[in-house]
XYZ file of C-alpha atoms in Angstrom:
513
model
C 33.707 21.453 6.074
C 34.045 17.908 7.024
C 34.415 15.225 4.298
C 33.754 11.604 4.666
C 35.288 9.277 2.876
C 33.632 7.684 -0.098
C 33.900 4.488 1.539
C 32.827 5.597 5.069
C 29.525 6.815 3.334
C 26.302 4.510 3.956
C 25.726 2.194 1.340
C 22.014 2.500 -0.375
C 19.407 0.392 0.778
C 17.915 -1.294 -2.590
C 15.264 -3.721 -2.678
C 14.565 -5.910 -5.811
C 11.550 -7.295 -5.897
C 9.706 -9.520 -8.948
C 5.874 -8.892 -8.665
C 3.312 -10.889 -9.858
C 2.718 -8.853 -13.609
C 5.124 -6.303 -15.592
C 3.625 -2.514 -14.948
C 2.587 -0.834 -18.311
C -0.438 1.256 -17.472
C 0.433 3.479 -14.267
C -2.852 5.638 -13.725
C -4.518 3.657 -10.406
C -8.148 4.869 -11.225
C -7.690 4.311 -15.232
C -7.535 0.178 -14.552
C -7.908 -2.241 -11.762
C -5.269 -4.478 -12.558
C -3.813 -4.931 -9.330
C 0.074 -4.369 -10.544
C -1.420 -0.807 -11.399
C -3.186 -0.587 -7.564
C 0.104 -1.499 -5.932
C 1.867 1.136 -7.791
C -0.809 3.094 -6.734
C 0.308 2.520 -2.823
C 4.472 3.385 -3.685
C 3.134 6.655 -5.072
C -0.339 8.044 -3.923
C -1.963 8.472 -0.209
C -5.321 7.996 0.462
C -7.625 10.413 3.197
C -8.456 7.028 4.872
C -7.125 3.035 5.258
C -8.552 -0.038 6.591
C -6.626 -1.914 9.215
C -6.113 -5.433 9.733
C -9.622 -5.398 12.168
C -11.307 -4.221 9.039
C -11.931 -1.135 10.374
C -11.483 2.420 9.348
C -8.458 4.672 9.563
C -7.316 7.758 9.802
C -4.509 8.376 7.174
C -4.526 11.924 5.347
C -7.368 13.395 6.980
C -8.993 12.815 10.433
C -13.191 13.085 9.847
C -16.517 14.147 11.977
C -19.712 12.847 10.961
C -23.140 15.678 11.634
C -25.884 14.150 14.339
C -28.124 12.948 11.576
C -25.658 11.470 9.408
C -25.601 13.749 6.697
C -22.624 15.451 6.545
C -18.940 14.016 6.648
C -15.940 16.538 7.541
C -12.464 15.628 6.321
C -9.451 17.822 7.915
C -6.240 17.108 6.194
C -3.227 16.436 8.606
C 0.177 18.757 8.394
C 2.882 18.265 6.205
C 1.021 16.838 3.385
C 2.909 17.497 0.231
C 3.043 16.503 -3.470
C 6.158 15.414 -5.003
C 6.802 18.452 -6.863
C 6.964 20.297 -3.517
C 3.378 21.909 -3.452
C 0.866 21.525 -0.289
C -1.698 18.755 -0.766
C -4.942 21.345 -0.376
C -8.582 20.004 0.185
C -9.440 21.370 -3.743
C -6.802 18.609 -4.845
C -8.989 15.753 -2.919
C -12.319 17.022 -4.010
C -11.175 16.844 -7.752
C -9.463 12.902 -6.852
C -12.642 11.842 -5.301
C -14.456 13.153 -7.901
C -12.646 11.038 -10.526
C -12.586 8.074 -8.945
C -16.516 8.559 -8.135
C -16.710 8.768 -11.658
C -14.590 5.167 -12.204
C -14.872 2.629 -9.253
C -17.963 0.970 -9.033
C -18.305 1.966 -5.581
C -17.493 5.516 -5.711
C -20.389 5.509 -8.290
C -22.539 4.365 -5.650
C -20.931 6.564 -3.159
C -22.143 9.885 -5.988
C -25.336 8.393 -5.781
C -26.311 9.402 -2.387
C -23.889 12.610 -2.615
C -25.766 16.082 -2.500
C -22.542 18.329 -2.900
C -19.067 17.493 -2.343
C -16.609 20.662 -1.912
C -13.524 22.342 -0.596
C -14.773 24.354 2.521
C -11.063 25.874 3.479
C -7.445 24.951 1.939
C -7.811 21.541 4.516
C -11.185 20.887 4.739
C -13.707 18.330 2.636
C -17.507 18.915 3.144
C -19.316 15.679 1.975
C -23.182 16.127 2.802
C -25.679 13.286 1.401
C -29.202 13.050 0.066
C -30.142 10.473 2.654
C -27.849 8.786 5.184
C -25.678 6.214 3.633
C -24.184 3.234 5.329
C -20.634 2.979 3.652
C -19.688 6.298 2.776
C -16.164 6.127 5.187
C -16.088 2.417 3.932
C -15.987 3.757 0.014
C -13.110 6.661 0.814
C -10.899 3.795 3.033
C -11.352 0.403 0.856
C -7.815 -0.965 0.026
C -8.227 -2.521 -3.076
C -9.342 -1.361 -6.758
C -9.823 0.680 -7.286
C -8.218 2.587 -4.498
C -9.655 7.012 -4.161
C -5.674 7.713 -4.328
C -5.126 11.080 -4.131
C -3.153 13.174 -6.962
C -2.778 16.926 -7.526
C -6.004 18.984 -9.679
C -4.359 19.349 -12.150
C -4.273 15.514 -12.686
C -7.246 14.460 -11.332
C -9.375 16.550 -13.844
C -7.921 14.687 -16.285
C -10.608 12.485 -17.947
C -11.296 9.015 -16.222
C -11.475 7.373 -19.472
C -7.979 8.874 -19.962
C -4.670 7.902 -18.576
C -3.270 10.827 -16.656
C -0.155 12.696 -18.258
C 2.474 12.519 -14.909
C 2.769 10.597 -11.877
C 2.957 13.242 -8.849
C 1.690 11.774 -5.469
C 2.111 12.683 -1.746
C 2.756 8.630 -0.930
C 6.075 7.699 0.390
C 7.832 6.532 -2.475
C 8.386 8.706 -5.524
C 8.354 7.110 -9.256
C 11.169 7.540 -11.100
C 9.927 8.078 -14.831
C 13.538 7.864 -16.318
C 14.292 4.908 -15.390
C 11.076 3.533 -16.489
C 11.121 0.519 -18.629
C 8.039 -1.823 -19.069
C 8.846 -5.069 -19.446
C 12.034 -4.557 -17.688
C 11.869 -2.374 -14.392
C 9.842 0.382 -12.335
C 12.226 1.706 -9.753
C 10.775 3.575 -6.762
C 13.350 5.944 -4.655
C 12.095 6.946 -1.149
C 10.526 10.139 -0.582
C 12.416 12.341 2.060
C 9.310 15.316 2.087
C 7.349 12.483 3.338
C 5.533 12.421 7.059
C 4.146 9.733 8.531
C 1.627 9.151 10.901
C 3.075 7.990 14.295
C 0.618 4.945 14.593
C 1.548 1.626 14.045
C 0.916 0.121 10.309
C -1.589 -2.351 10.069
C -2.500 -3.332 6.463
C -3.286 -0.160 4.635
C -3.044 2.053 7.590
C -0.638 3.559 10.266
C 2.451 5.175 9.483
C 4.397 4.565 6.179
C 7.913 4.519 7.713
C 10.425 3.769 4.790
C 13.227 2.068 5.652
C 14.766 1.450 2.487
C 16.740 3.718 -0.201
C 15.033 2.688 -3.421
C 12.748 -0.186 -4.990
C 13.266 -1.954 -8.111
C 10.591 -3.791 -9.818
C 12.198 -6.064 -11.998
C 10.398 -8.041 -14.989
C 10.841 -11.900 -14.971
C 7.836 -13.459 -16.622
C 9.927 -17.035 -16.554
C 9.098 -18.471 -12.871
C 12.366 -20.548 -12.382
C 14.626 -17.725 -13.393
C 13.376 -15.595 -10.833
C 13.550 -18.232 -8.365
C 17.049 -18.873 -9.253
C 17.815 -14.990 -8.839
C 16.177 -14.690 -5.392
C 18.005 -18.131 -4.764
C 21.566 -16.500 -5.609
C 20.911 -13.039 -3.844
C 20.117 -10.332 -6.814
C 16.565 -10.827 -5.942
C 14.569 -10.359 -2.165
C 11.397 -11.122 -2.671
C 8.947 -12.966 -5.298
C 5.126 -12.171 -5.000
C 4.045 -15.091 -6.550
C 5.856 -17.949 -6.822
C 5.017 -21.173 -8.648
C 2.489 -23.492 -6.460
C 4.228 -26.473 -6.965
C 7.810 -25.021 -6.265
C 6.605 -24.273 -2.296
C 7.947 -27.761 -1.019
C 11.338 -26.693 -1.760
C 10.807 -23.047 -1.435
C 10.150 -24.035 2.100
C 12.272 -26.438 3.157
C 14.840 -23.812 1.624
C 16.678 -22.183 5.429
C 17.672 -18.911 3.404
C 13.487 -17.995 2.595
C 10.874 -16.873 4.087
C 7.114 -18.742 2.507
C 4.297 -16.588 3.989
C 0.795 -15.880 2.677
C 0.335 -12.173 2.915
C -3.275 -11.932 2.126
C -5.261 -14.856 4.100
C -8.640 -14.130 2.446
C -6.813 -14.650 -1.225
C -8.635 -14.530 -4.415
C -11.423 -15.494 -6.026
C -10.685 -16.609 -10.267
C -13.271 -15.472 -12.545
C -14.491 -15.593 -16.440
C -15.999 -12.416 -17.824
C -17.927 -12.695 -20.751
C -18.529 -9.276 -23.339
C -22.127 -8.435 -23.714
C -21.718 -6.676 -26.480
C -21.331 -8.833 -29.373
C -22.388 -12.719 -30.305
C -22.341 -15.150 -28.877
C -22.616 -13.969 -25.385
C -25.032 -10.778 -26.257
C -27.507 -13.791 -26.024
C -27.796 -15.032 -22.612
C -28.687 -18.835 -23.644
C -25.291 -19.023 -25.025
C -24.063 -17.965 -21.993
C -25.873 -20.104 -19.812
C -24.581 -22.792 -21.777
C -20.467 -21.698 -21.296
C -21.058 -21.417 -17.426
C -22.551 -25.391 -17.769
C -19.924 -26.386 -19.751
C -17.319 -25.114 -17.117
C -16.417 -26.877 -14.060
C -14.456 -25.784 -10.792
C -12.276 -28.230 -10.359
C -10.887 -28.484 -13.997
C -10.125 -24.826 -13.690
C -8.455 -24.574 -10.445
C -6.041 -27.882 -10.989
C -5.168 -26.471 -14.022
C -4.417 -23.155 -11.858
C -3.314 -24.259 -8.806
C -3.102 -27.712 -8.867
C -3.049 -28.289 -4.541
C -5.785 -28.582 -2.955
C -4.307 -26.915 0.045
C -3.841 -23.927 -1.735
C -7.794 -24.030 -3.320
C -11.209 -24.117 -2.586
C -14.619 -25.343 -4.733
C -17.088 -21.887 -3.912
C -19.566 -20.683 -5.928
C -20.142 -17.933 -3.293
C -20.229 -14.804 -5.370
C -18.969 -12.868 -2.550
C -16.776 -15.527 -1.015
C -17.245 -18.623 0.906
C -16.821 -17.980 4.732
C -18.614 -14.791 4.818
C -21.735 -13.280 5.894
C -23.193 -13.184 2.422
C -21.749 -16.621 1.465
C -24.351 -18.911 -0.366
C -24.726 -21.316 -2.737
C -27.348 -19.971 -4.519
C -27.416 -20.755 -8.122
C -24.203 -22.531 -7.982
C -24.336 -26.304 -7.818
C -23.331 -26.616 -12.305
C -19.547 -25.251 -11.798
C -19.238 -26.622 -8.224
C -20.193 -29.984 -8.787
C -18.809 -29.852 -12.425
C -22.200 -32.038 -13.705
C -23.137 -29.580 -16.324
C -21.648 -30.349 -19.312
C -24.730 -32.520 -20.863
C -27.018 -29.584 -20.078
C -24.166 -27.314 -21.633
C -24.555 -29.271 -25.090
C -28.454 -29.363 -25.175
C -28.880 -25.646 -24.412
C -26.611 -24.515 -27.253
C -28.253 -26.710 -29.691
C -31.604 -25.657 -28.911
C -29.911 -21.670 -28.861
C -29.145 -21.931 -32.432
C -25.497 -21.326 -32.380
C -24.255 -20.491 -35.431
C -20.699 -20.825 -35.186
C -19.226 -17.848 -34.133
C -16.108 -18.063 -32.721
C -15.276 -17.307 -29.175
C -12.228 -15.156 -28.955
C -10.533 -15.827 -25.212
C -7.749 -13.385 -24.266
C -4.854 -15.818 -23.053
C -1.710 -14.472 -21.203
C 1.043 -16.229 -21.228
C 3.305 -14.086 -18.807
C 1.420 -14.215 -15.736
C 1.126 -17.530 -13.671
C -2.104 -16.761 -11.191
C -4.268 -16.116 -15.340
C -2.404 -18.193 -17.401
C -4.064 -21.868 -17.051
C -8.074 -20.526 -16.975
C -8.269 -19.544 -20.382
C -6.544 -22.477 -21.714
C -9.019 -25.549 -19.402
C -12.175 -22.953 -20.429
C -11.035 -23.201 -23.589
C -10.984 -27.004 -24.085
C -14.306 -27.409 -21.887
C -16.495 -24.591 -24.399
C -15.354 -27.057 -27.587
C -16.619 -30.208 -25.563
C -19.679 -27.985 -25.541
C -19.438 -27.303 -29.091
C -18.619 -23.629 -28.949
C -15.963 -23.006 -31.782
C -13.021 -20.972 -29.579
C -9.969 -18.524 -30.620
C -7.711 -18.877 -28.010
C -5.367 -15.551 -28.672
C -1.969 -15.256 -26.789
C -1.133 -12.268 -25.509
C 0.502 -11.114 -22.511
C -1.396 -9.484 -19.309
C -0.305 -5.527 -19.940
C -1.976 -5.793 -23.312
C -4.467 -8.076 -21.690
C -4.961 -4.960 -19.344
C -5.395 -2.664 -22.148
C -7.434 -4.567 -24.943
C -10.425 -5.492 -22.522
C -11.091 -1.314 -22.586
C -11.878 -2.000 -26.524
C -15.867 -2.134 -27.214
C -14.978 -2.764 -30.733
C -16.346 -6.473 -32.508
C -13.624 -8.968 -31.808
C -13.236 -8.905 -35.076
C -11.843 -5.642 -35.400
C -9.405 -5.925 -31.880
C -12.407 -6.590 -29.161
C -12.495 -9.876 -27.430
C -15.595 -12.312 -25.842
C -13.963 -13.378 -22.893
C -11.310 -13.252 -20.732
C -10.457 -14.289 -16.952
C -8.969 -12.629 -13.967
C -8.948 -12.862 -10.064
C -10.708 -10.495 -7.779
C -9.374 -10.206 -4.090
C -12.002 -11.666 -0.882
C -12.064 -7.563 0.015
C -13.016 -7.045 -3.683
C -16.092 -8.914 -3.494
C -16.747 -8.763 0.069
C -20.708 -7.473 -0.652
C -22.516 -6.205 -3.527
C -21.377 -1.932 -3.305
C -17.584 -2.979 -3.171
C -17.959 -6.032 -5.782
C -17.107 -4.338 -9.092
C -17.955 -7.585 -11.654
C -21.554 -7.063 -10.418
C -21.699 -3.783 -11.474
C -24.629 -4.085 -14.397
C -24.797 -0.301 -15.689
C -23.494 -1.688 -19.426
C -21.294 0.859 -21.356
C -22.644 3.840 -18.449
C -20.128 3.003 -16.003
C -19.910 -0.746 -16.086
C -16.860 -2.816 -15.993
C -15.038 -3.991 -18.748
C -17.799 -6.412 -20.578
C -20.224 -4.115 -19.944
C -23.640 -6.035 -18.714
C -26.685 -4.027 -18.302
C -29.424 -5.168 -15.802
C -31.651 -2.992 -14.139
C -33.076 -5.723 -11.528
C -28.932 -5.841 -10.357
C -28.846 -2.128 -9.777
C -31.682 -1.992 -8.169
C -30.716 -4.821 -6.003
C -27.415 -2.518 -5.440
C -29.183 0.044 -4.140
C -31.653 -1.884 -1.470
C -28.397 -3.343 -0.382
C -27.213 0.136 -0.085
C -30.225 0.665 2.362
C -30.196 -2.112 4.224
C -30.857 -1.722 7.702
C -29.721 -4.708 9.363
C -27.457 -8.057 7.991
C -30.522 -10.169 7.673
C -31.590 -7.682 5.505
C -28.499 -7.329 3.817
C -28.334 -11.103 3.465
C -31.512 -11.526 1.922
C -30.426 -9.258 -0.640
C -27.413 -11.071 -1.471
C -28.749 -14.121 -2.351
C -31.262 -12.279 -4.596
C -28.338 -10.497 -6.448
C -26.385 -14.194 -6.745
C -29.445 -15.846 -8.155
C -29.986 -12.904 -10.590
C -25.847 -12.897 -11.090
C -26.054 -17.001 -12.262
C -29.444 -16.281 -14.109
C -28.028 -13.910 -16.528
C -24.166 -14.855 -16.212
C -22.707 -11.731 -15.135
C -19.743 -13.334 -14.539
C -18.708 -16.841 -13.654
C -17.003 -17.449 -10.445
C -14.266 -20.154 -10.671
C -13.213 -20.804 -6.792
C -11.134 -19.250 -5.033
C -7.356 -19.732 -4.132
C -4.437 -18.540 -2.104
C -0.377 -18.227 -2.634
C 2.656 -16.997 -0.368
C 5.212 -14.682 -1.562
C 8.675 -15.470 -1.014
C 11.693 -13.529 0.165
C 15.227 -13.586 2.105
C 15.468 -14.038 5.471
C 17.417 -10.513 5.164
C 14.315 -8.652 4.554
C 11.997 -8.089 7.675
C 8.788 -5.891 8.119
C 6.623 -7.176 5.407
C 3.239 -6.172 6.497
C 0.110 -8.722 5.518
C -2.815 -7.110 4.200
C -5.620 -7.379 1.456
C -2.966 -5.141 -1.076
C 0.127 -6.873 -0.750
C 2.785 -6.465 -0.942
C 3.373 -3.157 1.099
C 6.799 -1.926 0.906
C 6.888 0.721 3.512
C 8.113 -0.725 7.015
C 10.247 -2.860 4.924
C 14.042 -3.709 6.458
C 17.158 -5.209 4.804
C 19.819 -6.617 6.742
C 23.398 -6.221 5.248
């Protein structure tokens, strides 16, 4: 038997990376906070990805679609395997779609229009419908949250209102739970059972060559001390790095300043329906006057380059961009209107209790400038810090706010996100049945879902759009703040960083020695 020399041996390929939020909760379909999605990606597949063309892949499975559009037939490729060494089988994906059907506002849709969805053979998914449904291969492929990852039965019968116990996948990285430290590091090793497809990536899709040994996530809430790390080499790559650092960042020959995701984000407030004030819809009229745009987003970003005034629920520059019902927090005239509409709501006083992380930059200024601009209203506020994991975690609680619940708290939703009324889950009005976290109930929206879902043409579609914004303004669903964009950062040693609307992706990633 040959030896080779200790130092002869190939030296492991590590990549350090600080992402935009420390990783507490690790169950993809249990949250969509984003840090929890792009976990998702290092250890779960999914049957199908959207390329860069926004169009869908192949990526687990290959599928057929019948003559009249009823039934959709997913094979799964070869050489699927979860990390525990058992074959991914069709009975596994039936029980992950299921799950996430039950979670993601539009898999709910998705098991809306679903007659029977079922293992026909070890490989093979049998999806038939009630009635043809435009975005059924749309649903299974989107890229963001929350992602249909797939995970083994035994997991994905695990209650959706329930973390799951283990993280198995069949993605190309494997989690290692020892090493596991929140608030410090997640460290991802590369899986060697794994098999690509032979395509090129593109975004979410192609084959997940990894190139690199291992991935460390480390925790560094303080901006300038990870920019000082990546500056000095124990760091590649930030994902979001302070907005008005990027003069130097670029002029710096060493990094690489690139903006991953081109659509970016749009920044939102998200008021609780459960409890006063906002169970009363004058009062929250009144907080979306009182809020203005601009305040928010200099506050947030503070360059224009990197920001834009929309009030397009489902982003400016698209084909269901309007202005509908918008003209208070893009213009920023509302605030007189603000005051005489709580004073004629009878307001007693209650205090609004904002969620207000301090550890993340992209939420950390909204709560703050919404803050200030409700008590120039004359709202009575209770700014509590906190950091973004328990954030994450706290906005699950339907208690009072009183007892641990909250009344508001702010966020940003990627342009694929809210791209049209199935995928956008902050319009999702089915209350405490399946509604996101602040749980508004309004028939007239669901409705309005499901003409959309119908719709045969984009006039159609368009039309209903702007009826679903009005209605979304009328009754403050939520409050859309504008919508920005921000490059990550990295070494020039790193190479292969692919753009996409779930960035970053860390297979096809290269370091350099």
């Amino acid at each position: 038997m040959l030896c080779v020399p200790v130092e002869a041996r190939a030296k492991p390929k590590v990549l350090s990376v600080v992402m935009h939020s420390d990783l507490r909760v690790i169950d993809p379909i249990y949250t969509t906070a984003y840090i929890t999605r792009d976990h998702g990606y290092m250890v779960y597949d999914t049957l199908l990805a959207t390329d860069s063309h926004l169009k869908i892949r192949p990526q687990m499975a290959d599928w057929t679609v019948s003559d009249d559009g009823l039934t959709y037939t997913f094979k799964l490729r070869d050489g699927l395997k979860w990390h525990d060494g058992l074959p991914v089988t069709a009975d596994d994906c039936v029980a992950s779609l299921k799950r996430w059907g039950a979670r993601d506002g539009m898999g709910q849709k998705l098991m809306d229009f679903t007659a029977s969805l079922e293992a026909t053979d070890a490989r093979t998914i049998t999806l038939k419908l009630k009635e043809p449904y435009a975005f059924v291969l749309d649903s299974i492929g989107k890229p963001s949250s929350l992602v249909p990852f797939m995970m083994p039965k035994r997991l994905a019968e695990t209650s959706p209102d329930k973390p799951i116990p283990e993280q198995i996948g069949s993605g190309p990285f494997k989690f290692v739970s020892a090493e596991f430290q929140p608030g410090v590091k997640a460290v991802y090793v590369k899986n060697p059972d794994y098999v690509p497809r032979s395509e090129p990536p593109d975004w979410t899709s192609g084959g997940k060559v990894v190139k690199v040994d291992r991935i460390e996530w480390i925790t560094m809430p303080d901006p300038q001390t990870a920019l000082n790390a990546l500056a000095a080499g124990d760091i590649d790559l930030v994902e979001r790095p302070p907005w008005d650092m990027l003069p130097i960042l670029e002029n710096d020959p060493r990094l690489v300043v690139h903006t991953l995701d081109a659509a970016g984000f749009q920044t939102i407030g998200r008021m609780n329906f459960l409890y006063p004030p906002f169970n009363n819809v004058k009062l929250r009229r009144a907080a979306m006057l009182a809020l203005r745009q601009k305040d928010v987003l200099d506050g947030l970003v503070g360059n224009p380059k990197y920001y834009k005034l929309c009030g397009a629920v489902f982003g400016c520059d698209t084909p269901l961009a309007t202005d509908v019902g918008s003209e208070t927090l893009v213009r920023g005239n509302g605030m007189a209107q603000a005051k005489k509409l709580l004073a004629e709501s009878g307001y007693d006083g209650t205090p609004v209790v904002i969620m207000a992380p301090g550890d993340v930059l992209t939420v950390k200024a909204q709560p703050i400038v919404a803050a200030q601009l409700l008590r120039e209203a004359g709202f009575k506020v209770d700014v509590q810090a906190t950091d973004w994991q328990t954030l994450v975690t706290r906005r699950n609680s339907q208690k009072p706010p009183k007892e641990g619940g909250w009344n508001m708290f702010f966020t940003n939703l990627t342009g694929r996100d809210v791209a049209n009324p199935i995928s956008h889950y902050q319009i999702n009005a089915k209350g405490r049945n399946g509604g996101w976290f602040g749980w508004p109930e309004d028939s007239n929206i669901e409705e309005l879902r499901d003409a959309f879902a119908r719709a045969k043409s984009l006039e159609e579609q368009k039309e209903i759009a702007t009826e679903i914004q009005a209605r979304v303004y009328d009754q403050v669903i939520y409050i859309p703040l504008g919508q920005w964009t921000i490059p990550a950062v990295w070494r020039k040693e790193i190479s292969g960083i692919l753009d996409g609307p779930a960035t970053p992706i860390f297979w096809n990633v290269e370091k350099s020695d």
